[in-house]
Short mmCIF file of C-alpha atoms in Angstrom, two decimals:
data_model
loop_
_atom_site.label_atom_id
_atom_site.label_comp_id
_atom_site.label_asym_id
_atom_site.label_seq_id
_atom_site.Cartn_x
_atom_site.Cartn_y
_atom_site.Cartn_z
CA MET F 201 -50.71 -92.42 101.02
CA LYS F 202 -49.51 -93.48 97.10
CA ASN F 203 -45.81 -94.12 96.43
CA ALA F 204 -44.98 -92.04 92.99
CA PHE F 205 -44.84 -95.84 91.46
CA GLU F 206 -47.95 -96.85 92.84
CA THR F 207 -49.43 -93.09 91.20
CA ILE F 208 -48.09 -94.04 87.79
CA SER F 209 -49.22 -97.01 87.69
CA SER F 210 -52.72 -96.10 88.29
CA GLN F 211 -54.77 -96.79 85.68
CA ALA F 212 -56.31 -93.09 86.27
CA ALA F 213 -53.05 -92.05 85.59
CA LEU F 214 -51.73 -93.94 82.96
CA LYS F 215 -55.49 -92.75 81.12
CA ALA F 216 -54.06 -89.38 82.11
CA ALA F 217 -51.09 -90.06 79.71
CA TRP F 218 -53.02 -91.09 76.96
CA THR F 219 -55.43 -88.16 76.51
CA ALA F 220 -52.37 -85.56 77.27
CA LYS F 221 -50.12 -87.72 74.74
CA ARG F 222 -52.89 -88.84 72.32
CA THR F 223 -51.75 -86.97 68.94
CA GLN F 224 -47.87 -87.70 69.93
CA LEU F 225 -49.10 -90.94 69.68
CA ALA F 226 -51.71 -91.07 67.32
CA SER F 227 -48.91 -90.06 65.20
CA SER F 228 -45.89 -92.34 65.42
CA CYS F 229 -44.77 -95.86 64.59
CA PHE F 230 -45.79 -99.17 66.19
CA GLY F 231 -43.23 -101.54 68.90
CA VAL F 232 -42.11 -104.32 67.89
CA ASP F 233 -45.44 -106.40 69.26
CA ARG F 234 -46.34 -103.77 65.93
CA VAL F 235 -49.66 -103.09 67.82
CA GLY F 236 -49.94 -99.40 67.07
CA PHE F 237 -52.52 -96.07 67.65
CA ASP F 238 -55.56 -97.53 66.69
CA ALA F 239 -55.70 -100.73 67.13
CA PHE F 240 -54.31 -99.61 71.67
CA LYS F 241 -56.97 -97.40 70.83
CA HIS F 242 -60.03 -100.33 70.19
CA GLY F 243 -60.67 -101.89 73.79
CA LEU F 244 -58.30 -99.28 75.66
CA PRO F 245 -59.99 -99.22 79.18
CA SER F 246 -58.50 -103.03 79.45
CA ARG F 247 -55.06 -102.27 77.33
CA LEU F 248 -54.85 -99.51 80.77
CA LYS F 249 -55.71 -102.06 83.34
CA GLN F 250 -53.43 -104.86 81.94
CA LEU F 251 -50.96 -102.44 81.61
CA SER F 252 -51.83 -101.07 85.09
CA GLU F 253 -51.20 -105.11 86.61
CA ARG F 254 -47.87 -105.38 84.23
CA LEU F 255 -46.19 -102.10 85.82
CA ARG F 256 -47.72 -103.39 89.42
CA ALA F 257 -46.44 -107.37 88.67
CA GLY F 258 -42.97 -105.61 87.99
CA LEU F 259 -42.90 -104.44 84.60
CA LYS F 260 -40.48 -106.32 82.02
CA PRO F 261 -40.23 -103.46 79.55
CA HIS F 262 -40.63 -105.05 75.74
CA GLY F 263 -37.89 -104.77 73.73
CA LEU F 264 -36.89 -101.30 71.19
CA LEU F 265 -37.65 -101.01 67.04
CA ALA F 266 -34.45 -100.01 65.60
CA ILE F 267 -35.36 -97.56 62.68
CA SER F 268 -32.31 -96.61 61.01
CA LYS F 269 -32.76 -92.76 59.86
CA PRO F 270 -29.73 -90.91 57.39
CA LYS F 271 -28.06 -88.11 58.36
CA ASP F 272 -27.08 -84.83 56.60
CA ASN F 273 -23.56 -86.01 56.69
CA GLY F 274 -23.41 -89.07 56.38
CA GLY F 275 -24.35 -92.26 57.91
CA VAL F 276 -27.82 -93.24 59.91
CA ARG F 277 -29.26 -92.32 62.98
CA ILE F 278 -30.79 -94.63 64.92
CA ILE F 279 -34.44 -94.51 66.44
CA CYS F 280 -35.37 -96.69 68.60
CA VAL F 281 -38.83 -97.39 69.23
CA PRO F 282 -40.62 -98.57 72.16
CA THR F 283 -44.05 -100.62 71.88
CA LEU F 284 -46.99 -98.26 72.40
CA SER F 285 -48.35 -99.39 75.65
CA ASP F 286 -44.35 -99.06 77.00
CA ARG F 287 -44.16 -95.40 75.40
CA LEU F 288 -47.31 -94.88 77.96
CA VAL F 289 -45.16 -95.77 80.39
CA GLN F 290 -42.47 -93.11 80.13
CA PHE F 291 -44.76 -90.51 79.28
CA GLY F 292 -46.40 -91.30 82.26
CA ILE F 293 -43.13 -91.01 84.23
CA LEU F 294 -42.43 -87.93 82.91
CA GLU F 295 -45.89 -86.09 83.39
CA HIS F 296 -45.05 -87.16 87.06
CA LEU F 297 -41.47 -85.47 87.79
CA ARG F 298 -41.72 -82.33 84.74
CA PRO F 299 -43.53 -80.10 87.70
CA ARG F 300 -40.43 -81.05 90.04
CA LEU F 301 -38.09 -80.82 87.02
CA ALA F 302 -36.73 -77.37 88.58
CA ARG F 303 -35.84 -78.13 92.13
CA LEU F 304 -33.88 -80.89 90.92
CA GLY F 305 -31.21 -79.38 88.88
CA LEU F 306 -32.63 -80.23 85.35
CA ASP F 307 -35.37 -77.54 84.44
CA ASN F 308 -31.97 -74.85 84.70
CA THR F 309 -30.79 -72.06 82.49
CA VAL F 310 -28.16 -73.33 80.29
CA SER F 311 -30.53 -76.13 79.38
CA PHE F 312 -33.26 -77.13 76.64
CA GLY F 313 -35.45 -79.38 75.12
CA LEU F 314 -36.52 -81.12 78.60
CA VAL F 315 -39.33 -78.75 79.75
CA PRO F 316 -42.80 -78.28 77.40
CA GLY F 317 -43.57 -75.04 75.85
CA ARG F 318 -42.24 -72.47 73.82
CA ALA F 319 -39.34 -71.32 75.87
CA ARG F 320 -37.38 -74.10 76.77
CA SER F 321 -37.63 -75.60 72.85
CA VAL F 322 -35.26 -75.52 70.12
CA ILE F 323 -37.31 -72.56 69.16
CA GLY F 324 -36.92 -71.36 72.67
CA ALA F 325 -32.78 -72.31 72.96
CA ARG F 326 -32.03 -70.98 69.08
CA GLN F 327 -33.73 -67.08 70.33
CA PHE F 328 -31.91 -67.37 73.53
CA ALA F 329 -28.28 -67.44 71.01
CA CYS F 330 -29.50 -64.96 68.83
CA GLY F 331 -30.29 -62.80 71.87
CA THR F 332 -26.91 -63.26 73.61
CA ARG F 333 -24.19 -63.12 70.46
CA ALA F 334 -25.92 -59.18 70.58
CA GLU F 335 -24.10 -58.87 73.45
CA ARG F 336 -20.55 -61.93 72.91
CA GLY F 337 -20.12 -61.62 69.16
CA TRP F 338 -17.70 -64.58 69.75
CA VAL F 339 -19.74 -68.43 69.21
CA TYR F 340 -17.70 -71.75 70.33
CA LYS F 341 -20.08 -74.64 69.29
CA THR F 342 -20.13 -78.15 69.97
CA ASP F 343 -22.23 -81.08 70.34
CA ILE F 344 -21.31 -84.18 72.00
CA GLN F 345 -19.72 -87.08 70.18
CA LYS F 346 -22.22 -90.22 69.87
CA PHE F 347 -23.37 -88.88 73.09
CA PHE F 348 -26.43 -91.53 73.80
CA ASP F 349 -24.23 -94.37 72.50
CA ASN F 350 -21.67 -93.13 75.26
CA VAL F 351 -23.54 -92.59 78.82
CA ASP F 352 -22.02 -94.88 81.29
CA ARG F 353 -24.96 -96.43 82.90
CA ASN F 354 -23.50 -96.97 86.07
CA LEU F 355 -22.72 -93.33 86.41
CA LEU F 356 -25.96 -92.09 85.36
CA ARG F 357 -27.65 -95.31 87.48
CA ALA F 358 -25.92 -93.09 90.19
CA SER F 359 -26.58 -89.38 89.03
CA ILE F 360 -30.34 -90.90 88.73
CA ARG F 361 -29.95 -91.41 92.50
CA GLY F 362 -28.05 -88.38 92.96
CA SER F 363 -30.76 -86.12 91.47
CA VAL F 364 -34.56 -87.78 92.13
CA PRO F 365 -34.74 -88.86 95.61
CA ILE F 366 -38.12 -90.63 94.66
CA ARG F 367 -36.25 -94.18 95.77
CA SER F 368 -40.01 -95.97 94.34
CA LEU F 369 -38.69 -94.47 90.70
CA TRP F 370 -35.54 -95.46 90.52
CA THR F 371 -35.89 -99.51 89.63
CA ILE F 372 -38.99 -98.55 87.29
CA LEU F 373 -36.03 -95.62 85.77
CA ASP F 374 -33.69 -98.61 85.60
CA THR F 375 -35.12 -100.99 83.89
CA PHE F 376 -35.81 -98.41 81.14
CA LEU F 377 -32.41 -97.73 80.82
CA ASP F 378 -31.46 -101.15 80.64
CA THR F 379 -33.88 -101.58 77.64
CA GLU F 380 -32.17 -102.90 74.26
CA ILE F 381 -32.88 -103.19 70.83
CA SER F 382 -34.70 -106.47 70.05
CA ASP F 383 -35.99 -106.01 66.04
CA GLY F 384 -35.60 -103.66 63.31
CA PHE F 385 -37.65 -102.07 60.32
CA ASP F 386 -34.38 -103.50 57.94
CA ARG F 387 -33.57 -106.38 56.32
CA ASP F 388 -30.05 -106.15 57.78
CA TRP F 389 -31.15 -104.25 60.86
CA ARG F 390 -27.99 -105.71 63.22
CA LYS F 391 -25.73 -104.79 60.49
CA ILE F 392 -27.07 -101.89 60.55
CA VAL F 393 -26.31 -101.30 64.60
CA ALA F 394 -23.55 -102.66 65.10
CA ASN F 395 -22.01 -100.66 62.18
CA ALA F 396 -23.80 -97.50 63.76
CA GLY F 397 -21.59 -98.55 66.87
CA ILE F 398 -24.43 -99.27 69.23
CA GLN F 399 -23.67 -102.57 72.03
CA ASN F 400 -26.12 -104.08 74.19
CA GLY F 401 -24.76 -102.48 77.50
CA ILE F 402 -23.88 -99.37 77.21
CA GLY F 403 -25.46 -95.65 76.33
CA VAL F 404 -28.62 -95.16 76.64
CA ARG F 405 -30.98 -95.57 73.51
CA GLN F 406 -32.08 -92.46 71.58
CA GLY F 407 -35.73 -91.95 70.59
CA MET F 408 -37.77 -93.08 73.87
CA PRO F 409 -39.84 -90.77 75.11
CA LEU F 410 -37.34 -91.10 78.81
CA SER F 411 -33.68 -90.59 76.51
CA PRO F 412 -34.16 -86.35 77.01
CA PHE F 413 -34.65 -86.95 80.54
CA TYR F 414 -31.69 -89.39 81.52
CA ALA F 415 -29.71 -86.44 78.84
CA GLY F 416 -30.64 -84.17 81.17
CA VAL F 417 -29.70 -85.99 84.58
CA TYR F 418 -26.89 -87.40 83.40
CA LEU F 419 -25.28 -83.45 82.05
CA ARG F 420 -27.28 -81.86 84.81
CA ASP F 421 -23.19 -81.38 86.92
CA PHE F 422 -21.97 -79.93 83.35
CA ASP F 423 -24.77 -77.23 83.19
CA LYS F 424 -24.49 -76.75 86.55
CA TRP F 425 -20.28 -75.95 86.12
CA LEU F 426 -21.87 -73.55 83.02
CA ILE F 427 -23.42 -71.70 85.52
CA LYS F 428 -21.34 -72.42 88.19
CA ASN F 429 -18.67 -70.02 85.85
CA GLY F 430 -20.57 -68.01 84.20
CA ILE F 431 -20.95 -68.79 81.11
CA PRO F 432 -23.52 -67.66 78.82
CA ALA F 433 -24.31 -71.11 76.86
CA ALA F 434 -27.34 -73.12 75.73
CA ARG F 435 -27.18 -77.34 75.50
CA TYR F 436 -30.46 -78.70 73.00
CA VAL F 437 -29.71 -82.67 74.28
CA ASP F 438 -26.32 -82.59 73.14
CA ASP F 439 -25.54 -78.97 71.10
CA ILE F 440 -23.52 -76.64 73.18
CA VAL F 441 -23.27 -72.86 72.19
CA ALA F 442 -21.45 -70.53 74.15
CA PHE F 443 -20.77 -67.15 73.44
CA PHE F 444 -17.67 -64.68 74.23
CA LYS F 445 -16.59 -60.96 73.86
CA THR F 446 -12.94 -62.45 72.68
CA GLU F 447 -11.53 -64.93 70.46
CA ALA F 448 -9.32 -65.57 73.42
CA GLU F 449 -11.47 -65.96 76.33
CA ALA F 450 -13.05 -69.16 73.61
CA ARG F 451 -10.08 -70.40 73.18
CA MET F 452 -8.96 -70.56 76.47
CA PHE F 453 -12.71 -72.27 77.05
CA HIS F 454 -11.95 -75.42 75.11
CA PRO F 455 -9.68 -76.98 77.01
CA LEU F 456 -11.76 -76.62 79.94
CA ILE F 457 -15.27 -78.01 78.26
CA ALA F 458 -13.59 -80.94 76.59
CA ALA F 459 -11.98 -81.79 80.33
CA LYS F 460 -15.02 -81.67 81.78
CA LEU F 461 -17.14 -83.64 79.93
CA GLU F 462 -13.95 -86.38 79.35
CA SER F 463 -14.85 -86.21 83.27
CA ILE F 464 -17.58 -88.57 82.42
CA GLY F 465 -17.21 -90.69 79.21
CA LEU F 466 -17.80 -87.99 76.91
CA LYS F 467 -15.81 -86.69 74.08
CA ILE F 468 -15.77 -83.34 71.73
CA GLY F 469 -14.27 -82.83 68.46
CA ASP F 470 -10.76 -80.66 67.61
CA LEU F 471 -11.53 -77.29 68.04
CA ASP F 472 -8.86 -76.42 65.19
CA ASP F 473 -9.78 -79.70 62.80
CA PRO F 474 -11.61 -78.99 60.21
CA THR F 475 -13.50 -81.96 59.85
CA SER F 476 -13.98 -81.39 63.61
CA LYS F 477 -18.52 -80.50 64.87
CA THR F 478 -16.28 -78.12 66.97
CA LYS F 479 -16.32 -74.77 65.70
CA LEU F 480 -15.12 -70.72 66.84
CA TYR F 481 -16.76 -68.34 65.25
CA ALA F 482 -15.86 -64.30 64.52
CA PRO F 483 -18.36 -61.69 65.02
CA ASN F 484 -18.96 -61.17 61.39
CA GLU F 485 -19.51 -65.09 60.05
CA ALA F 486 -23.00 -66.82 60.12
CA ALA F 487 -22.63 -69.41 63.07
CA ASP F 488 -24.83 -72.55 62.64
CA PHE F 489 -26.94 -73.70 65.71
CA LEU F 490 -29.07 -76.31 65.64
CA GLY F 491 -30.92 -75.99 62.04
CA MET F 492 -30.14 -71.93 61.58
CA GLU F 493 -27.36 -69.47 61.38
CA ILE F 494 -26.94 -66.36 63.36
CA ARG F 495 -26.05 -64.26 60.72
CA GLU F 496 -25.86 -59.94 61.39
CA THR F 497 -27.54 -57.59 59.11
CA PRO F 498 -27.63 -54.01 59.26
CA GLN F 499 -30.47 -54.72 62.93
CA GLY F 500 -28.22 -56.33 64.96
CA TYR F 501 -28.39 -60.25 64.80
CA ARG F 502 -30.48 -62.05 63.33
CA LEU F 503 -32.16 -66.82 63.43
CA PHE F 504 -32.01 -67.44 59.69
CA VAL F 505 -33.12 -70.58 58.24
CA SER F 506 -29.23 -72.18 55.85
CA ASP F 507 -29.67 -72.23 52.69
CA LYS F 508 -27.68 -76.21 53.21
CA THR F 509 -31.01 -77.05 55.16
CA ILE F 510 -33.48 -75.69 52.67
CA SER F 511 -31.75 -77.61 49.96
CA ALA F 512 -31.71 -80.86 52.62
CA ILE F 513 -35.83 -80.49 53.70
CA GLU F 514 -35.78 -79.98 49.59
CA ALA F 515 -34.07 -83.13 48.43
CA LYS F 516 -36.13 -85.10 51.01
CA LEU F 517 -39.17 -83.93 49.65
CA THR F 518 -37.80 -84.20 45.81
CA LYS F 519 -37.42 -88.26 47.43
CA LEU F 520 -40.93 -88.10 48.05
CA ALA F 521 -42.32 -87.33 44.72
CA SER F 522 -43.31 -90.73 43.56
CA ALA F 523 -46.45 -93.25 44.01
CA GLU F 524 -44.54 -95.55 45.17
CA ALA F 525 -42.39 -93.29 47.50
CA MET F 526 -45.61 -92.15 49.27
CA PHE F 527 -47.28 -95.70 49.26
CA GLU F 528 -43.84 -96.74 51.30
CA LYS F 529 -45.13 -94.21 53.84
CA GLY F 530 -48.93 -95.18 53.59
CA ILE F 531 -49.86 -91.93 51.94
CA VAL F 532 -52.53 -92.69 48.75
CA LEU F 533 -53.65 -90.06 46.69
CA THR F 534 -56.73 -89.08 48.52
CA THR F 535 -54.60 -88.32 51.95
CA LEU F 536 -51.88 -87.05 49.63
CA GLY F 537 -52.83 -83.62 49.80
CA SER F 538 -53.77 -83.40 53.69
CA TYR F 539 -49.94 -85.25 54.34
CA LEU F 540 -48.31 -83.07 52.57
CA SER F 541 -50.20 -79.89 54.49
CA ALA F 542 -49.76 -81.32 57.97
CA LEU F 543 -45.88 -81.67 56.16
CA SER F 544 -45.70 -77.97 55.27
CA SER F 545 -47.00 -77.09 58.39
CA GLY F 546 -44.63 -78.34 60.73
CA TYR F 547 -41.72 -77.38 59.34
CA LYS F 548 -43.61 -73.92 59.17
CA TYR F 549 -43.69 -74.57 62.82
CA ALA F 550 -39.64 -76.02 63.25
CA TYR F 551 -38.57 -72.96 61.80
CA ASP F 552 -40.90 -70.24 63.41
CA GLY F 553 -38.38 -67.18 64.29
CA ALA F 554 -36.27 -66.33 61.30
CA HIS F 555 -35.63 -63.47 59.13
CA ASN F 556 -36.33 -65.71 56.15
CA HIS F 557 -39.34 -67.87 56.90
CA ASP F 558 -42.04 -66.16 54.88
CA ALA F 559 -38.76 -67.27 51.79
CA PHE F 560 -38.31 -70.11 53.43
CA VAL F 561 -42.38 -71.53 53.09
CA ASN F 562 -42.83 -70.35 50.43
CA ARG F 563 -40.18 -71.80 48.67
CA ILE F 564 -41.41 -75.47 50.91
CA LEU F 565 -44.46 -74.44 49.70
CA GLY F 566 -43.66 -74.65 46.14
CA CYS F 567 -41.56 -78.02 46.71
CA CYS F 568 -44.81 -79.54 47.40
CA ASP F 569 -46.38 -78.28 44.69
CA ASP F 570 -43.51 -79.46 42.44
CA LEU F 571 -44.39 -82.73 43.97
CA LYS F 572 -48.21 -83.20 43.60
CA ARG F 573 -47.17 -82.29 40.52
CA ALA F 574 -45.04 -84.85 39.63
CA ILE F 575 -47.28 -88.18 41.32
CA LEU F 576 -50.24 -86.86 39.06
CA LEU F 577 -48.16 -86.89 36.03
CA GLU F 578 -46.71 -89.91 36.85
CA LEU F 579 -50.35 -91.10 36.89
CA PHE F 580 -52.61 -89.59 35.01
CA GLY F 581 -49.93 -87.92 32.29
CA ASP F 582 -50.67 -84.37 30.52
CA ARG F 583 -54.09 -84.79 31.56
CA VAL F 584 -53.11 -83.79 34.28
CA ASP F 585 -53.86 -79.77 33.32
CA ASP F 586 -57.32 -80.60 32.25
CA LEU F 587 -58.12 -81.46 35.88
CA SER F 588 -60.31 -78.91 37.17
CA SER F 589 -60.32 -77.41 40.67
CA SER F 590 -62.84 -79.75 42.03
CA GLN F 591 -61.71 -82.28 40.69
CA ARG F 592 -58.60 -81.82 41.96
CA ARG F 593 -60.37 -81.01 45.51
CA PHE F 594 -62.36 -85.21 44.74
CA VAL F 595 -58.81 -87.03 44.68
CA GLY F 596 -57.92 -85.25 47.15
CA ILE F 597 -54.97 -83.65 46.40
CA ASP F 598 -55.83 -79.49 45.44
#
């Protein structure tokens, strides 16, 4: 009988992972080997055979490709992209583990973002938070400071062995945990990575398919502590929100959660520091959580896309309003329309459930129309107004 590692190493399991994640892989970036989806798809059977052989021989993952993404509040987030073949192996591991996550204590009432499906997604976390606030109006919200960069790998390895009783997977999980950045998109990527505080040998690299799983394992006992103490809370990776009936209860919670997280090497901001991300919201205040606000209305608490979030999205779209900016993203005129359609659909889905969803979508669509017009004016000048509907469709932007 095959053990778990032998199962995920088989060509059949790798092919199943490819089929299940084909769409996601097709829209993702290549890794340090510069092999993208189309190149991998070409000659797929031989690639899967080679990958299976590499696994059985003791897979040594490729290094990670660092991509810097600006944060809304300043600074950059470093996304670390594995090669497509390494991603495929990680997806295979997750597919094998997911049916067992509840039994392992990782799929629990606090944790969101690890298990597939709307109910446990970011949308589910927001809806849970909104519904819970109807009963407990005081909101305590925090996020763990530089969570992925500060995870203690020795503690995580011990947590893996304590929560994943599948010995044959321990080595491969350790191997991916120890994978480091070896290349970057930016010319000065080494300096950018160093300035972001990433150090070899410390933390989990954010951007791997396994990254949320490692987070769930590391924080499993923390989730259990919240549940045991009867604290209504939601955790989406390192974003945490908890609900209380009184201000005093919420304030008493702060030193308890700070101490619990500090016991595993993690920190949160001070509660009364105006620069901190740790906040306390009174029942009549709009509370931020995962890009939305939980606001009080005459009909009860509702989710809203905040004005700040809408402005940030519009600013991002405005930066794309040139042929050069689009070309840098690999978009040409004939694919501009489909790209913007997919982009607006993504925002529409991501903020589904918002009370102001229709108004939000209309603003995003309006911004996309302005973007298309700006590019057309750049290319065709005032003649853009003379283009007929069929001509617009012909160039792929109607």
